[in-house]
């Protein structure tokens, strides 16, 4: 059985999807754009600021599921410019401790709303 998870401390879905779905012992968090839920906009055009905002949104959704970043087992990072990888990785690394989650990172042609980064995670309860 699956259960939708929602946090008011993260931006609402901008389409027909849930912020997250719990299925058994696994929580799947949809890709989080760097949208500040208080303002509805990006914190800035800087990749570090956008990475931080995406990860803060993920933290809020994890909290709504009773989890923390320590529960994350897999991430996928989408970048509009792979040249931003090092700057993104610097911020990303500050959110996780060993053992680090598995990760994939890709450059994509475009992200919704012109974002520089989108991050999705899978966590275990």
Coordinates of C-alpha atoms in Angstrom, one line a residue:
X1 CA 0.0 0.0 0.0
X2 CA 1.3 3.5 -0.8
X3 CA 0.8 6.6 1.2
X4 CA 1.3 10.2 0.0
X5 CA 3.6 12.4 2.2
X6 CA 3.3 16.2 2.2
X7 CA 5.1 19.0 3.9
X8 CA 3.9 22.6 4.0
X9 CA 7.6 23.5 4.5
X10 CA 8.4 22.4 0.9
X11 CA 6.9 23.7 -2.3
X12 CA 3.6 22.0 -3.4
X13 CA 3.8 19.8 -6.5
X14 CA 3.5 21.7 -9.7
X15 CA 1.8 18.9 -11.5
X16 CA 0.0 15.6 -11.0
X17 CA 2.4 14.0 -8.6
X18 CA 3.1 13.8 -4.9
X19 CA 5.9 15.4 -3.0
X20 CA 6.7 11.9 -1.8
X21 CA 5.2 8.4 -1.6
X22 CA 5.9 5.9 1.2
X23 CA 5.6 2.3 0.0
X24 CA 6.5 -0.3 2.6
X25 CA 9.8 0.7 4.2
X26 CA 10.8 3.0 1.4
X27 CA 10.1 6.7 0.8
X28 CA 10.4 8.1 -2.7
X29 CA 10.8 11.9 -2.8
X30 CA 10.0 13.5 -6.1
X31 CA 12.6 15.8 -7.7
X32 CA 12.8 19.0 -5.7
X33 CA 13.4 22.2 -7.5
X34 CA 15.1 25.0 -5.6
X35 CA 11.8 26.8 -4.9
X36 CA 11.6 28.6 -1.6
X37 CA 8.2 27.6 -0.2
X38 CA 7.9 31.0 1.5
X39 CA 8.3 33.0 -1.7
X40 CA 7.6 30.6 -4.5
X41 CA 10.8 31.6 -6.3
X42 CA 14.4 30.6 -6.4
X43 CA 16.7 31.9 -3.7
X44 CA 19.1 33.2 -6.4
X45 CA 20.6 32.2 -9.7
X46 CA 23.7 30.7 -7.9
X47 CA 24.0 26.9 -8.1
X48 CA 25.1 26.7 -4.5
X49 CA 22.0 28.6 -3.3
X50 CA 19.8 26.5 -5.5
X51 CA 21.4 23.2 -4.4
X52 CA 20.9 24.2 -0.7
X53 CA 17.2 25.1 -1.3
X54 CA 16.5 21.8 -3.1
X55 CA 18.1 19.9 -0.2
X56 CA 16.2 22.0 2.4
X57 CA 13.0 21.1 0.6
X58 CA 14.0 17.4 0.8
X59 CA 14.8 17.7 4.5
X60 CA 11.3 19.1 5.1
X61 CA 9.6 16.3 3.2
X62 CA 11.8 13.7 5.0
X63 CA 10.8 15.3 8.4
X64 CA 7.1 15.0 7.4
X65 CA 7.8 11.2 7.0
X66 CA 9.6 11.1 10.4
X67 CA 13.0 10.7 8.7
X68 CA 16.2 12.6 8.3
X69 CA 19.0 12.9 5.7
X70 CA 20.6 9.9 7.4
X71 CA 17.8 7.8 6.0
X72 CA 18.6 8.6 2.4
X73 CA 20.0 5.7 0.4
X74 CA 20.0 7.0 -3.2
X75 CA 19.9 10.4 -4.8
X76 CA 19.7 11.6 -8.4
X77 CA 20.9 15.1 -9.2
X78 CA 19.9 16.8 -12.4
X79 CA 22.0 19.8 -13.5
X80 CA 21.3 22.1 -16.4
X81 CA 25.1 22.5 -16.7
X82 CA 27.5 19.7 -15.6
X83 CA 30.1 22.5 -15.2
X84 CA 28.3 23.3 -12.0
X85 CA 29.0 19.8 -10.6
X86 CA 31.9 20.8 -8.3
X87 CA 29.9 23.7 -6.7
X88 CA 26.8 21.6 -6.3
X89 CA 28.9 18.8 -4.8
X90 CA 30.4 21.1 -2.2
X91 CA 26.9 22.0 -0.9
X92 CA 25.6 18.5 -1.4
X93 CA 28.4 17.0 0.7
X94 CA 27.5 19.1 3.7
X95 CA 24.1 17.5 3.9
X96 CA 25.3 13.9 4.2
X97 CA 27.6 11.8 6.4
X98 CA 29.2 8.4 5.8
X99 CA 28.1 6.1 4.6
X100 CA 27.0 8.4 1.8
X101 CA 24.0 7.5 -0.3
X102 CA 24.4 6.1 -3.7
X103 CA 24.1 8.8 -6.3
X104 CA 23.8 9.5 -10.0
X105 CA 24.3 13.0 -11.5
X106 CA 23.3 14.1 -15.0
X107 CA 23.4 17.1 -17.2
X108 CA 20.0 17.7 -18.8
X109 CA 18.9 20.0 -21.6
X110 CA 16.4 22.0 -19.4
X111 CA 14.8 21.8 -16.0
X112 CA 11.3 23.1 -15.1
X113 CA 11.0 26.8 -14.4
X114 CA 14.6 27.3 -15.6
X115 CA 16.2 25.8 -12.5
X116 CA 19.9 25.0 -12.4
X117 CA 19.3 21.8 -10.3
X118 CA 16.7 19.3 -9.3
X119 CA 17.3 16.5 -6.8
X120 CA 15.3 13.4 -6.0
X121 CA 15.9 10.9 -3.2
X122 CA 15.0 7.5 -2.0
X123 CA 15.0 6.9 1.7
X124 CA 14.6 3.9 4.0
X125 CA 12.5 3.9 7.1

